[in-house]
Every structure is written in C-alpha cells, then in structure tokens.
Coordinates of N, CA and C in Angstrom, one line a residue:
X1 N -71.8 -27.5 -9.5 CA -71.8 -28.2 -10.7 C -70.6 -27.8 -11.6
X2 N -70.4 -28.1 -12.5 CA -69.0 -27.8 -13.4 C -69.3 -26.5 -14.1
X3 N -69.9 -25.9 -14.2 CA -69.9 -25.0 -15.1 C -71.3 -23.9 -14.8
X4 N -70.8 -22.8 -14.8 CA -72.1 -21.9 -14.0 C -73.0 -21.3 -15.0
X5 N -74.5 -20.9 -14.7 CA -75.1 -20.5 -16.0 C -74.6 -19.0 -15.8
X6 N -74.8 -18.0 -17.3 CA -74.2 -17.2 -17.5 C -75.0 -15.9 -16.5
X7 N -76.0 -16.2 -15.9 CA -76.0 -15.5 -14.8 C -75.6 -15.2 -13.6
X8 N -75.0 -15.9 -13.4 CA -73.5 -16.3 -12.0 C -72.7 -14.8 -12.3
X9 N -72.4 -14.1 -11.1 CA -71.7 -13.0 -11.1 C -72.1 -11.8 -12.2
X10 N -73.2 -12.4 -12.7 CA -73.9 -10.9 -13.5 C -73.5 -9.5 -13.1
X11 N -73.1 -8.6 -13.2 CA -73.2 -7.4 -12.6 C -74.2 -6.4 -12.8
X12 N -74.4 -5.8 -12.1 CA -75.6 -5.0 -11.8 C -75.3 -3.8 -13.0
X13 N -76.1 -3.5 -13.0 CA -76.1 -2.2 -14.4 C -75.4 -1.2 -14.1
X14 N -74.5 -0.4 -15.1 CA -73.0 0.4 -15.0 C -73.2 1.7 -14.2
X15 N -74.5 2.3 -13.3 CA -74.6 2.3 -12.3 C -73.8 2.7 -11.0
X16 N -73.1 1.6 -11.2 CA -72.4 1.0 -9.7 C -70.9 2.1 -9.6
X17 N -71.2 2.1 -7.9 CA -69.9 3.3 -7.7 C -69.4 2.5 -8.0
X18 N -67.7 3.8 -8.2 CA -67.1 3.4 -8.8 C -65.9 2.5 -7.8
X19 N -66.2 2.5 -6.6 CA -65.3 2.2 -5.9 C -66.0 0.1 -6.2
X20 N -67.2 0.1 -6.2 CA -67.8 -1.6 -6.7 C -67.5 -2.1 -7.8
X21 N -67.3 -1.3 -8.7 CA -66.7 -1.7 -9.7 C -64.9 -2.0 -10.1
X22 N -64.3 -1.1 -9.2 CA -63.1 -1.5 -9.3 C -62.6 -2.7 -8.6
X23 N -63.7 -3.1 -7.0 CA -63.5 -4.3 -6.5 C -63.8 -5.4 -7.4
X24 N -65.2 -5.3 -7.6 CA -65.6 -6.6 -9.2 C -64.1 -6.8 -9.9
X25 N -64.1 -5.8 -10.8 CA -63.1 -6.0 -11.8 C -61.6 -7.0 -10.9
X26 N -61.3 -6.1 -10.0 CA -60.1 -6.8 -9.4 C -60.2 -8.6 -8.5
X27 N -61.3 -8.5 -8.5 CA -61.6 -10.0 -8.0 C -62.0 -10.6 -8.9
X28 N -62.5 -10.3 -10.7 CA -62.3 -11.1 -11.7 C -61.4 -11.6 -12.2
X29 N -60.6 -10.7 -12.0 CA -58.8 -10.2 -12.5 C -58.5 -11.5 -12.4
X30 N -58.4 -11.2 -10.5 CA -57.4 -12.4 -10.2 C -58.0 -13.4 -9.8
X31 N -59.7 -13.9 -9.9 CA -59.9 -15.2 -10.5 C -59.7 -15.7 -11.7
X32 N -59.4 -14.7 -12.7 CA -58.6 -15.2 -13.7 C -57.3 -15.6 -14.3
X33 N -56.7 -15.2 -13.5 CA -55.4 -15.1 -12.9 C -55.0 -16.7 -12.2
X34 N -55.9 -16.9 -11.5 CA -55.3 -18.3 -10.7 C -55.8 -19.1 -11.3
X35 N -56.6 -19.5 -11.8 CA -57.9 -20.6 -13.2 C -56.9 -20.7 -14.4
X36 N -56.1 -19.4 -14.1 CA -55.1 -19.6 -15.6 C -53.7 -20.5 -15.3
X37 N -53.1 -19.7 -14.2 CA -52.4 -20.8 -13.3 C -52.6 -22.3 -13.3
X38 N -53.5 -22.6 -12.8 CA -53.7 -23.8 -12.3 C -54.1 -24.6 -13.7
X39 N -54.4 -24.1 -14.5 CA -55.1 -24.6 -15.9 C -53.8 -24.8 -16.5
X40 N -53.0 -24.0 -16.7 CA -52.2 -24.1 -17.7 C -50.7 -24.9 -17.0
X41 N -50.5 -24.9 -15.7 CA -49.4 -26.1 -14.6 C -50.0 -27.1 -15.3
X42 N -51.3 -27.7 -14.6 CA -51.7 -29.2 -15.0 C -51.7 -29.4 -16.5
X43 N -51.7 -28.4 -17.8 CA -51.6 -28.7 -19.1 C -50.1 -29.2 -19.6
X44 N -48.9 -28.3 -19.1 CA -47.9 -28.1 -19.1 C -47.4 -29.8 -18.5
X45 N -47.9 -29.8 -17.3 CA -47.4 -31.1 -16.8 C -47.5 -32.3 -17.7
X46 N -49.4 -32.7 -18.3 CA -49.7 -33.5 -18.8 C -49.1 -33.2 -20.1
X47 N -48.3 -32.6 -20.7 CA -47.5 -32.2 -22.2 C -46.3 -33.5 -21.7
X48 N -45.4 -33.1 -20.4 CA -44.6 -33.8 -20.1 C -44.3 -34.9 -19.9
X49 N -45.9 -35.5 -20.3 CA -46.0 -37.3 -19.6 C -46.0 -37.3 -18.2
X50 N -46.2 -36.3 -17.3 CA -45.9 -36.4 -16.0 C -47.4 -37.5 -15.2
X51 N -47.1 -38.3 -14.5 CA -48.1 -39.1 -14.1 C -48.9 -38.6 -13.1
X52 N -50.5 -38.9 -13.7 CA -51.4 -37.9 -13.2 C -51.3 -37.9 -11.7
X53 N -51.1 -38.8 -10.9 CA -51.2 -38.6 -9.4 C -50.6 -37.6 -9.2
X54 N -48.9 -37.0 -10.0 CA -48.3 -36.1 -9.5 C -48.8 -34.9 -9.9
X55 N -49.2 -34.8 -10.9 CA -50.5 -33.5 -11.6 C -51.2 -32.8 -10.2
X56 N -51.7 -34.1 -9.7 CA -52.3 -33.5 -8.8 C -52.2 -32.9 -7.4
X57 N -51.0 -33.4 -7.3 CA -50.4 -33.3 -6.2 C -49.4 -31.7 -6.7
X58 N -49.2 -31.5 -7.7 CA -48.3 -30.3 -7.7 C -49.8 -29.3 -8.3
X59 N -50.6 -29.4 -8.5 CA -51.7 -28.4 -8.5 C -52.6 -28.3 -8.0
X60 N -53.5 -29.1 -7.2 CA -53.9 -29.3 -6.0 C -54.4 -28.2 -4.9
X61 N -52.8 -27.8 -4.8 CA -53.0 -27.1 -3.3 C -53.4 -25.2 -4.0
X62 N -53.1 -25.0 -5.0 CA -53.4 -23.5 -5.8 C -54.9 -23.8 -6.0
X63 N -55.1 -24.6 -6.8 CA -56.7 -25.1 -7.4 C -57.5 -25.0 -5.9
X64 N -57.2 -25.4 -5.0 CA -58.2 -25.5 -3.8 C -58.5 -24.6 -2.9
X65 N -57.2 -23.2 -3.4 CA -57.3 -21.9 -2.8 C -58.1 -21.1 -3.9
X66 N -58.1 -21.3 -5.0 CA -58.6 -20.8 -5.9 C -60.1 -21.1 -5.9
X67 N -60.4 -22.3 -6.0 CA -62.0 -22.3 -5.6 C -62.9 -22.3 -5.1
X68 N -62.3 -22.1 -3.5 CA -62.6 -21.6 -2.4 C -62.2 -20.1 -1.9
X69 N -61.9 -19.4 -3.0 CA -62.5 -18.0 -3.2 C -63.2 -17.5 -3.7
X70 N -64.2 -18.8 -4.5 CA -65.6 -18.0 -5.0 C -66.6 -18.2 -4.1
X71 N -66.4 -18.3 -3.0 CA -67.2 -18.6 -2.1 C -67.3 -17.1 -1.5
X72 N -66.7 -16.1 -2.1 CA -67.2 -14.6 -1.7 C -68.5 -14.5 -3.3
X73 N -68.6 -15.3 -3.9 CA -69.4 -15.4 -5.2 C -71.0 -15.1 -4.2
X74 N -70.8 -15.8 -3.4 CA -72.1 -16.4 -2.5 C -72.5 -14.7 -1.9
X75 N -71.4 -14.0 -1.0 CA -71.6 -12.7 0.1 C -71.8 -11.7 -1.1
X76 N -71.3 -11.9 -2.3 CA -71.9 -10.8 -3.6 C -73.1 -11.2 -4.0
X77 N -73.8 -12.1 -4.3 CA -75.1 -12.3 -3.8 C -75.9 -11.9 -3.3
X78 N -75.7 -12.1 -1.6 CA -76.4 -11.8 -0.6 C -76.4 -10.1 -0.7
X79 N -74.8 -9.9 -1.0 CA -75.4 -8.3 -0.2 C -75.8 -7.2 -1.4
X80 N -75.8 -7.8 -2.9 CA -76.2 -7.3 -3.7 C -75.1 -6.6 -4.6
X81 N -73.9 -6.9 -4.8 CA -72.9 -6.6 -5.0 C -73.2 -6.8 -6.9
X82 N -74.1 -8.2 -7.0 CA -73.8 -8.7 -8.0 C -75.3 -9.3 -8.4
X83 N -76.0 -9.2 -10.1 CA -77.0 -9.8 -9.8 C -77.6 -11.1 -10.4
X84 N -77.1 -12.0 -9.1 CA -77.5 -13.4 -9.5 C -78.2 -13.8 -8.2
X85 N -79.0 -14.7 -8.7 CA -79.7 -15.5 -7.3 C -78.5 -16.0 -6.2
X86 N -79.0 -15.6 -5.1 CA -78.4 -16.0 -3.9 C -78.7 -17.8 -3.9
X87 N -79.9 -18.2 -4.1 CA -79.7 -19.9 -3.8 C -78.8 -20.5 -5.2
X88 N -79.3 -20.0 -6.5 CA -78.6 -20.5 -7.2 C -76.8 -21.0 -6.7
X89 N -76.7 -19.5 -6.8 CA -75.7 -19.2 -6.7 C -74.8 -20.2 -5.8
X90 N -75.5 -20.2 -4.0 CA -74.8 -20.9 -3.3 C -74.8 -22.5 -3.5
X91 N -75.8 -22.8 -4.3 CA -75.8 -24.1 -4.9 C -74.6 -24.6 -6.1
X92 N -74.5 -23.5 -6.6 CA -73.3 -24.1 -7.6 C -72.2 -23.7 -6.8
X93 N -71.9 -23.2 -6.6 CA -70.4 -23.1 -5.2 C -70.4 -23.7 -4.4
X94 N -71.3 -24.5 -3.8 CA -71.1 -25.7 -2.5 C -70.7 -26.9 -3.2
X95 N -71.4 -27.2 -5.2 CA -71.2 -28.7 -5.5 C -69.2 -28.4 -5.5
X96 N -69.0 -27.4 -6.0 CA -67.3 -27.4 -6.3 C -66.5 -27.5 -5.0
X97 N -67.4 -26.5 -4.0 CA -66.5 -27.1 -2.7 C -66.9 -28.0 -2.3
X98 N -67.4 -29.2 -2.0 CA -67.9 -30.4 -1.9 C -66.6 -31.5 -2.9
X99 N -66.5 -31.0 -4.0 CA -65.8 -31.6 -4.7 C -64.3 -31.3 -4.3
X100 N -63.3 -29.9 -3.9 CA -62.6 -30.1 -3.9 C -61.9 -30.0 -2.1
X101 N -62.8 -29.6 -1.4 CA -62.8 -30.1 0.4 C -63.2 -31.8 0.5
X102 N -64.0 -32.1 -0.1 CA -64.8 -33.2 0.8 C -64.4 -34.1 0.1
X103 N -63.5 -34.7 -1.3 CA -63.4 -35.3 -1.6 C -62.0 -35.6 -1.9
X104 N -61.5 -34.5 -2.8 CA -60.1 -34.2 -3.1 C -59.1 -34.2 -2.1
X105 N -59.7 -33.1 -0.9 CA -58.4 -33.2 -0.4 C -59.0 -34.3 1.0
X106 N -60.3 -34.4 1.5 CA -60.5 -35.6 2.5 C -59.4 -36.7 2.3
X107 N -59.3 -37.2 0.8 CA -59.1 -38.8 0.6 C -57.7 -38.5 -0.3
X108 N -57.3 -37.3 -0.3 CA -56.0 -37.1 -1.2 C -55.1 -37.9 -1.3
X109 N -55.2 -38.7 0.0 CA -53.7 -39.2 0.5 C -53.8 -41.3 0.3
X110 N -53.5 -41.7 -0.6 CA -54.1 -43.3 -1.0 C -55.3 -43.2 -0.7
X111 N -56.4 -42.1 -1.2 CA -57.4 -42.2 -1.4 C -57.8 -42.6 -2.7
X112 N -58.6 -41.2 -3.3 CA -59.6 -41.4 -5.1 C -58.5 -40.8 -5.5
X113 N -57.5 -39.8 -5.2 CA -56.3 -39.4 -6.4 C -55.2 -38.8 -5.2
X114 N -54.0 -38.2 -5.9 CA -53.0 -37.8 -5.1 C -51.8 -39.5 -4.4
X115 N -51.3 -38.9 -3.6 CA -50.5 -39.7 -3.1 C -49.6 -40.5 -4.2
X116 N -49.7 -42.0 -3.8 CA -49.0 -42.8 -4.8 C -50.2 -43.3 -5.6
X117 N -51.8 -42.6 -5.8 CA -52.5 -43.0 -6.6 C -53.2 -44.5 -6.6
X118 N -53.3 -45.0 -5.4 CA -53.6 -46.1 -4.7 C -54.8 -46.0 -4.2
X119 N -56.1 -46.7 -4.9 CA -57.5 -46.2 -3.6 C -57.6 -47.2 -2.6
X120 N -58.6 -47.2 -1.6 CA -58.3 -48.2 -0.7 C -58.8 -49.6 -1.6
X121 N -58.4 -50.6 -1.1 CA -58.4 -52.1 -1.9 C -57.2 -52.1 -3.1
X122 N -56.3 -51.3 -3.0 CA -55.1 -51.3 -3.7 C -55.4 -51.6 -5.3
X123 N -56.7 -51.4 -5.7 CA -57.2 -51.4 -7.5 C -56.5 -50.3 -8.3
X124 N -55.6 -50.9 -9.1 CA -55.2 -49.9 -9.8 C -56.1 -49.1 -11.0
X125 N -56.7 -50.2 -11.3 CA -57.5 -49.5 -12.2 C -58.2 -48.3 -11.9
X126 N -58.7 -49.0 -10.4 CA -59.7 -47.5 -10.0 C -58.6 -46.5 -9.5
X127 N -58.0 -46.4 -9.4 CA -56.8 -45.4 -9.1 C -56.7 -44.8 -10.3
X128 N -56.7 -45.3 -11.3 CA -56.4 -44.2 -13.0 C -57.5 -43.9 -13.3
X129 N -58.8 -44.7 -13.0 CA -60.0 -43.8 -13.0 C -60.1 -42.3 -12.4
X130 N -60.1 -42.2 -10.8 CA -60.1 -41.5 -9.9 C -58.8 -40.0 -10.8
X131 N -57.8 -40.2 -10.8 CA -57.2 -39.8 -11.7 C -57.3 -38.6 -12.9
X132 N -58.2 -39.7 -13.4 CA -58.6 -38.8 -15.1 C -59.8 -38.1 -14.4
X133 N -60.5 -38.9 -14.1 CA -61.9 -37.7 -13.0 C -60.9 -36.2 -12.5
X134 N -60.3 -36.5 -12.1 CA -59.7 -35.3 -11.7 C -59.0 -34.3 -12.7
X135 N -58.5 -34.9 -13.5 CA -57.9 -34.3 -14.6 C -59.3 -33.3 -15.3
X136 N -60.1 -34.5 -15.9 CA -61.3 -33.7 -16.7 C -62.3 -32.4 -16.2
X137 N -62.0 -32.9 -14.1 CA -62.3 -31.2 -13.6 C -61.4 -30.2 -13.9
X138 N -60.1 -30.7 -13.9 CA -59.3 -29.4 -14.0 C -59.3 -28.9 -14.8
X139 N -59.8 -29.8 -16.3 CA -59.7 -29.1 -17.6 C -61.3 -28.3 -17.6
X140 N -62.0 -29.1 -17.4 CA -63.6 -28.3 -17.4 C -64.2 -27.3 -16.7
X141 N -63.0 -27.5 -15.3 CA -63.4 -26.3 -14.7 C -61.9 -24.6 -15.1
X142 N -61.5 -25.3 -15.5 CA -60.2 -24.2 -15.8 C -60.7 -23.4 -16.9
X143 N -60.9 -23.9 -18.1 CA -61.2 -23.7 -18.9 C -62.7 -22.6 -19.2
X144 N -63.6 -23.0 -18.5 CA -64.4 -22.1 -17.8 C -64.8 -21.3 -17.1
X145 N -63.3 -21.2 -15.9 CA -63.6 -20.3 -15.5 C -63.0 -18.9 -15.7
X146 N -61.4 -19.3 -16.4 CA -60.9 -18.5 -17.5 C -61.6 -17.4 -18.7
X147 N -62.5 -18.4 -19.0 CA -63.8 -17.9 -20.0 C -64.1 -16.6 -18.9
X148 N -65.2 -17.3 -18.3 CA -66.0 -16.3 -17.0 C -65.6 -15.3 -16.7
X149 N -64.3 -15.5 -16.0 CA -64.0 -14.5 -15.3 C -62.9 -13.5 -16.1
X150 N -62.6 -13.9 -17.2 CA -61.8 -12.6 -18.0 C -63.4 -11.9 -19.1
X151 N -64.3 -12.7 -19.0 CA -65.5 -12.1 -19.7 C -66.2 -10.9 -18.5
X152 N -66.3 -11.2 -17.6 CA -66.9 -10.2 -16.8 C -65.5 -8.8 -16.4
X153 N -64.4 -9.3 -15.7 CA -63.6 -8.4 -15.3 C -63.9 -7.2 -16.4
X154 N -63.5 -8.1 -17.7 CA -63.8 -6.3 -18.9 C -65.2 -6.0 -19.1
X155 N -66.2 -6.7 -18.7 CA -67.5 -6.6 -18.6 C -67.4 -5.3 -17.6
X156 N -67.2 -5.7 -16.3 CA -67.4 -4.4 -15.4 C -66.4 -3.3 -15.4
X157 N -65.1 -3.3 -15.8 CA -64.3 -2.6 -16.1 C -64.8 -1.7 -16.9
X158 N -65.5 -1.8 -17.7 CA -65.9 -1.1 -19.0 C -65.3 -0.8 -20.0
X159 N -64.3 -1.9 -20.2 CA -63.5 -1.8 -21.2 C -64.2 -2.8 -22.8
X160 N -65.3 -3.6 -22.5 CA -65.6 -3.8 -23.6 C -65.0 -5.0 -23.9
X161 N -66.3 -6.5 -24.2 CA -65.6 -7.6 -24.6 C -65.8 -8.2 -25.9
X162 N -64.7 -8.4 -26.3 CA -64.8 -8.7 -28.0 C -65.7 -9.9 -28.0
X163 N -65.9 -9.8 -29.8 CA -66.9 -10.6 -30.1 C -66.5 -11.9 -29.5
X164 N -65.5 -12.5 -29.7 CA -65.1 -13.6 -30.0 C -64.9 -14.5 -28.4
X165 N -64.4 -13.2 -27.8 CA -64.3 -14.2 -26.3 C -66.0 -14.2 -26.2
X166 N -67.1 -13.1 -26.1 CA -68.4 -13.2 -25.9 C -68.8 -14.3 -26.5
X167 N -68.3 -15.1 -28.1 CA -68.4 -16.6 -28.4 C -68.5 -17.4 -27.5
X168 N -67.2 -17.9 -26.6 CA -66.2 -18.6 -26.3 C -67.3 -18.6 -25.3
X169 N -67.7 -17.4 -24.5 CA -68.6 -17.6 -22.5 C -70.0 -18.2 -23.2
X170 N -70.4 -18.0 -24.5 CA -72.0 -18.4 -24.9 C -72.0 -20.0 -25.8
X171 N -70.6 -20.5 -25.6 CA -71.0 -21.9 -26.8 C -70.0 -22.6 -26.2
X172 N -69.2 -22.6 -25.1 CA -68.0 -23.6 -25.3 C -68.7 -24.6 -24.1
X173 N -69.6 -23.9 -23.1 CA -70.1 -24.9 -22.2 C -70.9 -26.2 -22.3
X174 N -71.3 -25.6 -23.8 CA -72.0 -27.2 -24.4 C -70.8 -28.4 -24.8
X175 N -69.6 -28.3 -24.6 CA -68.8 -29.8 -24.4 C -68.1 -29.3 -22.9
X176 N -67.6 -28.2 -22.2 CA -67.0 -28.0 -20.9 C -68.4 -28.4 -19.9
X177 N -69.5 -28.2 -19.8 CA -70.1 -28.7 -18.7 C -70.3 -30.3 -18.6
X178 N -70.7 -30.7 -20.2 CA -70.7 -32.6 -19.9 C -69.7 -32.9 -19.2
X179 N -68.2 -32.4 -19.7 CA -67.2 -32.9 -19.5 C -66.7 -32.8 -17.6
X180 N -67.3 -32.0 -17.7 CA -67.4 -31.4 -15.9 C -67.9 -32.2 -15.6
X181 N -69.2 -32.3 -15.5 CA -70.2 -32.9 -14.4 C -69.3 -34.2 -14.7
X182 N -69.6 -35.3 -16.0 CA -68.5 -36.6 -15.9 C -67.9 -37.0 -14.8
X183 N -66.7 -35.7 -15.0 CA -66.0 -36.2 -14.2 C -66.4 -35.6 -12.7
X184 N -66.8 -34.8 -12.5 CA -67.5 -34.6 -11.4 C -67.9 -35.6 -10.9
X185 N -68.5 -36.6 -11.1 CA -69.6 -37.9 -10.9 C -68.6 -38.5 -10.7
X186 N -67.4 -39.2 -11.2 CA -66.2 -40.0 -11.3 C -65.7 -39.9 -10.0
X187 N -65.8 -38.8 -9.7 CA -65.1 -37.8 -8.1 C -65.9 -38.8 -7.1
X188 N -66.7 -38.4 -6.9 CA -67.5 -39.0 -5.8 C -68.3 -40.4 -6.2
X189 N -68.3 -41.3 -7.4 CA -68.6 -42.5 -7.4 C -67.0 -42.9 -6.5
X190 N -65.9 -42.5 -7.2 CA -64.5 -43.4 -6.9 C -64.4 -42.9 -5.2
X191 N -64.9 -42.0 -4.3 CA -65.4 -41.4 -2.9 C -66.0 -42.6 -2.1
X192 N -66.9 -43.3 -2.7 CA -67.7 -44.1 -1.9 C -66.8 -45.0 -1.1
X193 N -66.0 -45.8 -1.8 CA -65.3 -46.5 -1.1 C -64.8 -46.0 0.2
X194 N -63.8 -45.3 -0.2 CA -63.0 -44.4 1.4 C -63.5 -43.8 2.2
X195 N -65.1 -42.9 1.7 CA -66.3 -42.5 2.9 C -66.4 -43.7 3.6
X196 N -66.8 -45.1 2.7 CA -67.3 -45.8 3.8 C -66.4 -46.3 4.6
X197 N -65.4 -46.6 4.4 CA -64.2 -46.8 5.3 C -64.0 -45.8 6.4
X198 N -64.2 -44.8 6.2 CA -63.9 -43.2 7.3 C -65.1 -43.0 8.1
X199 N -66.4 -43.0 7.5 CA -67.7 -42.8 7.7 C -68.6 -43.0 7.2
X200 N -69.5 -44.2 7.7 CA -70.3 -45.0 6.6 C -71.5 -43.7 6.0
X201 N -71.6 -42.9 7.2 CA -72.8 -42.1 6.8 C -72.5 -40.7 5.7
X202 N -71.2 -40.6 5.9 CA -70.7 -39.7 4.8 C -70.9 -40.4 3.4
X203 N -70.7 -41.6 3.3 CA -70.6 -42.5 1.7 C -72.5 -42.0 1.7
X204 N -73.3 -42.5 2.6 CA -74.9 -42.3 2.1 C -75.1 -40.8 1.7
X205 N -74.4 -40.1 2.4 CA -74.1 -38.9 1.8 C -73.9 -38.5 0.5
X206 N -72.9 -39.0 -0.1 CA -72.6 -38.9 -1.4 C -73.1 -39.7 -2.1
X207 N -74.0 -40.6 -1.7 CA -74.7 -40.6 -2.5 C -76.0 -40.4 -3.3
X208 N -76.5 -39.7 -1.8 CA -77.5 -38.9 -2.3 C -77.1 -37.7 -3.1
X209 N -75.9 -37.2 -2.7 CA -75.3 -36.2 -4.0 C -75.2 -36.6 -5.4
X210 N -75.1 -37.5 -5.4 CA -75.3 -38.4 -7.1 C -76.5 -38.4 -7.4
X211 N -77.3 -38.3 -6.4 CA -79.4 -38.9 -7.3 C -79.5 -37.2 -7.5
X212 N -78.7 -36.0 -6.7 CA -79.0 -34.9 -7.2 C -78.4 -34.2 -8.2
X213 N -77.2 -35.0 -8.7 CA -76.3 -34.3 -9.8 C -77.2 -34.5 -11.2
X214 N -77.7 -35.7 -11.4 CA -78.8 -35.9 -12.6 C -79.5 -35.0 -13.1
X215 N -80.6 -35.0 -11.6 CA -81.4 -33.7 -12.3 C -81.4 -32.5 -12.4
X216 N -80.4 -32.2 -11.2 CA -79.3 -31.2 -10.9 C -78.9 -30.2 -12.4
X217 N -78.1 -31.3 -12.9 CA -77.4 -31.3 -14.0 C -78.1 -31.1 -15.1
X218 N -79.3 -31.4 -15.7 CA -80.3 -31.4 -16.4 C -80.8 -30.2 -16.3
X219 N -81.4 -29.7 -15.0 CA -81.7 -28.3 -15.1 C -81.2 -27.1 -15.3
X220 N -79.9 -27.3 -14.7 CA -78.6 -26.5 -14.8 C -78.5 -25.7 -16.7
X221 N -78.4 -27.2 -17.0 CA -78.0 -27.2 -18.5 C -78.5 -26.7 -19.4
X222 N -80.0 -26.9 -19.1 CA -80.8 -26.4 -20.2 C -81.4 -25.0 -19.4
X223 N -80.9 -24.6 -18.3 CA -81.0 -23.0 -17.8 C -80.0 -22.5 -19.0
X224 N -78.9 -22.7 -18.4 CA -77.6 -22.1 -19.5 C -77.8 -22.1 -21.1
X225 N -78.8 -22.7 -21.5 CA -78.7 -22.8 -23.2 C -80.0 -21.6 -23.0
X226 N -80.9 -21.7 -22.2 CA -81.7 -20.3 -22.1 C -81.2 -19.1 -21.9
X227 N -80.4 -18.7 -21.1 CA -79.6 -17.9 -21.2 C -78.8 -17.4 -22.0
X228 N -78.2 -18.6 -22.8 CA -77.3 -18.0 -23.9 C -78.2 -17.3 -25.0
X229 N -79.3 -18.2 -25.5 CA -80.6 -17.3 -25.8 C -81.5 -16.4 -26.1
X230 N -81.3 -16.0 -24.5 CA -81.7 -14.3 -24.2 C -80.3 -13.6 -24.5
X231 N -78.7 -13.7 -24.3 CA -77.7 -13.1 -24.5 C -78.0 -12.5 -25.6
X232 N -77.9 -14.0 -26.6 CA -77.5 -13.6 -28.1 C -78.7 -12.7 -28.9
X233 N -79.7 -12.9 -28.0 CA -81.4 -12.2 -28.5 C -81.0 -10.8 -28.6
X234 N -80.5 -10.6 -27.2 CA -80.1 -8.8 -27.3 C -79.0 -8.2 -28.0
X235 N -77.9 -9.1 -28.1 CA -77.1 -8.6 -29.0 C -77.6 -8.0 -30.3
X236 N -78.8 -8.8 -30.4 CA -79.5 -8.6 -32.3 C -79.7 -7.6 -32.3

C-alpha cells in the first residue's frame, strides 16, 4: 500500500546489541538516502517542465532498486531484528513490489508509462493518465519514506528525534497515503489493458488486486491513525 502504519520497522527496545543497532541505523541511513534521491531527481525534473514519460524513465531504474530493498523489511520481521508483524509487514511490501515489478517495469515500454508514453490502443489521454499515477507514487511514496526512515535511523541510533520531524512521521500520512493508494489504483486500473494483451489471466489478477486495495486500504488507514494515537498518548 502507499504508506506504512507506524509500526513497520519498529525497533525492538534499546536493548539490542550493539552490533543490531548499527546495522538498523545503517539500512535506515541509506533507505533514506535513495527515497531522497529519487524524490528529489523526479521534483527537480518536474520544476523543469520535463515531460513525465521522461521523469520516469530517468528515475525509474534507482526507485526500483530502492524499493526492492525493503524487501529485507520482510527477513527483519521474520528473524526478529525488528518489531512488526511478519504478515503485515510482508503485505505492505508485496503491494509496492507488485506495483513497481509487475506493473511499472512489466509494461514500461509503450505500456501504462515510460517509453514514448503510448499505452496499447495508442490513447493519449490514457497515457497522461498512467503518467501522473506514477508521478503521485513517486511523490507519496518518496515523501514517506524519507519521513520513515530518517525517523527511525535516529530512532535506533540513539541520537534522538526532534519534535518536529516526530510531527511530520504522525500527521503527514493523512494527505501522503490517499494520495498513494490514488495513484496506486491509477497504476494497475491503466495495467488492465496490457495484462490482457500479454496475459489474460494476469489482468484477472489485477483485478482482484483492486477489490483488495478498498478494504485493504480502509483498514490500513484507520490502523495508522490508531497508532498515531497510542504514539502521541505516550509522549503525554
């Protein structure tokens, strides 16, 4: 889904050798590090008037290495590294790889975005659709995970995180996750076409991924405002 509830990469209580903690920290680092990258190329570009197909085509290939390294999110899970549910967990890391393996780069090429921005049936419209869908991930997921992961890195570091970014991880997901899922949904509605062209039974696929983004998304959402909840409870 676009946006993780705030118990995603929790870390376990300060406890943790110190050799666990220096790994956390350094794998927050530099998911913060590439989320910033990638966030701030595609901001830079779209400052330029640069036209979104090429946005995506020159950030693309970073963003798809990048989010396909939280997929060690999942093995810190499992092996207790970190404390968040293992299903949750691998559930909100499969919708993002799904999104940026199965859709993004499947159909990259005169698919739903990339290339010369062309979907199949040569519709331009749905081509600038496909487009901004992709855009509004890059901003909703950049933007949050930026948050995330410079919130935890000093979280486990032990260096202590100011009030203000602790704001930013507890209130900004109430407009970054609509805007996520959105375009999330945009992703794989503008998908159906070119699945069914490639593989009729991948499009039924995706769209049973759609009847679960709803409620998906619904429970997700109102998990995260519980959580922010219990955060701000303890702060008191």
């Amino acid at each position: 889904m676009a946006s993780k509830p705030t118990t995603t990469t929790t870390t376990k209580p300060k406890t943790q050798n110190p050799l666990t903690r220096l790994y956390l920290t350094l794998y927050n680092a530099l998911s913060l590090a590439l989320w910033a990258t990638c966030t701030a190329q595609g901001l830079a570009l779209l400052a330029t008037a640069t036209p979104l197909p090429h946005i995506f085509n020159h950030v693309f290939p970073l963003l798809l290495a990048t989010q396909s390294l939280a997929l060690l999110e999942i093995l810190h899970s499992v092996v207790g590294l970190v404390r968040a549910p293992i299903f949750t967990t691998a559930m909100q890391v499969a919708s993002r790889i799904l999104l940026v393996w199965g859709i993004m780069y499947l159909f990259r090429e005169g698919g739903v975005v990339g290339g010369d921005g062309v979907v199949v049936g040569g519709i331009e419209e749905k081509a600038k659709t496909g487009d901004y869908g992709f855009l509004g991930c890059l901003v909703a997921w950049g933007v949050t995970e930026c948050i995330r992961y410079g919130f935890f890195a000093l979280q486990v570091s032990g260096w202590g995180v100011p009030g203000w970014w602790a704001w930013l991880r507890y209130n900004t997901f109430y407009v970054l996750y609509p805007l996520g899922i959105t375009s999330e949904c945009v992703m794989v509605v503008m998908a159906l076409g070119p699945a069914a062209e490639w593989m009729p039974v991948y499009r039924w696929f995706l769209v049973a991924v759609l009847g679960i983004y709803v409620p998906g998304s619904y429970i997700l959402y109102t998990h995260m405002i519980a959580q922010r909840r219990k955060a701000l409870k303890k702060k008191d």
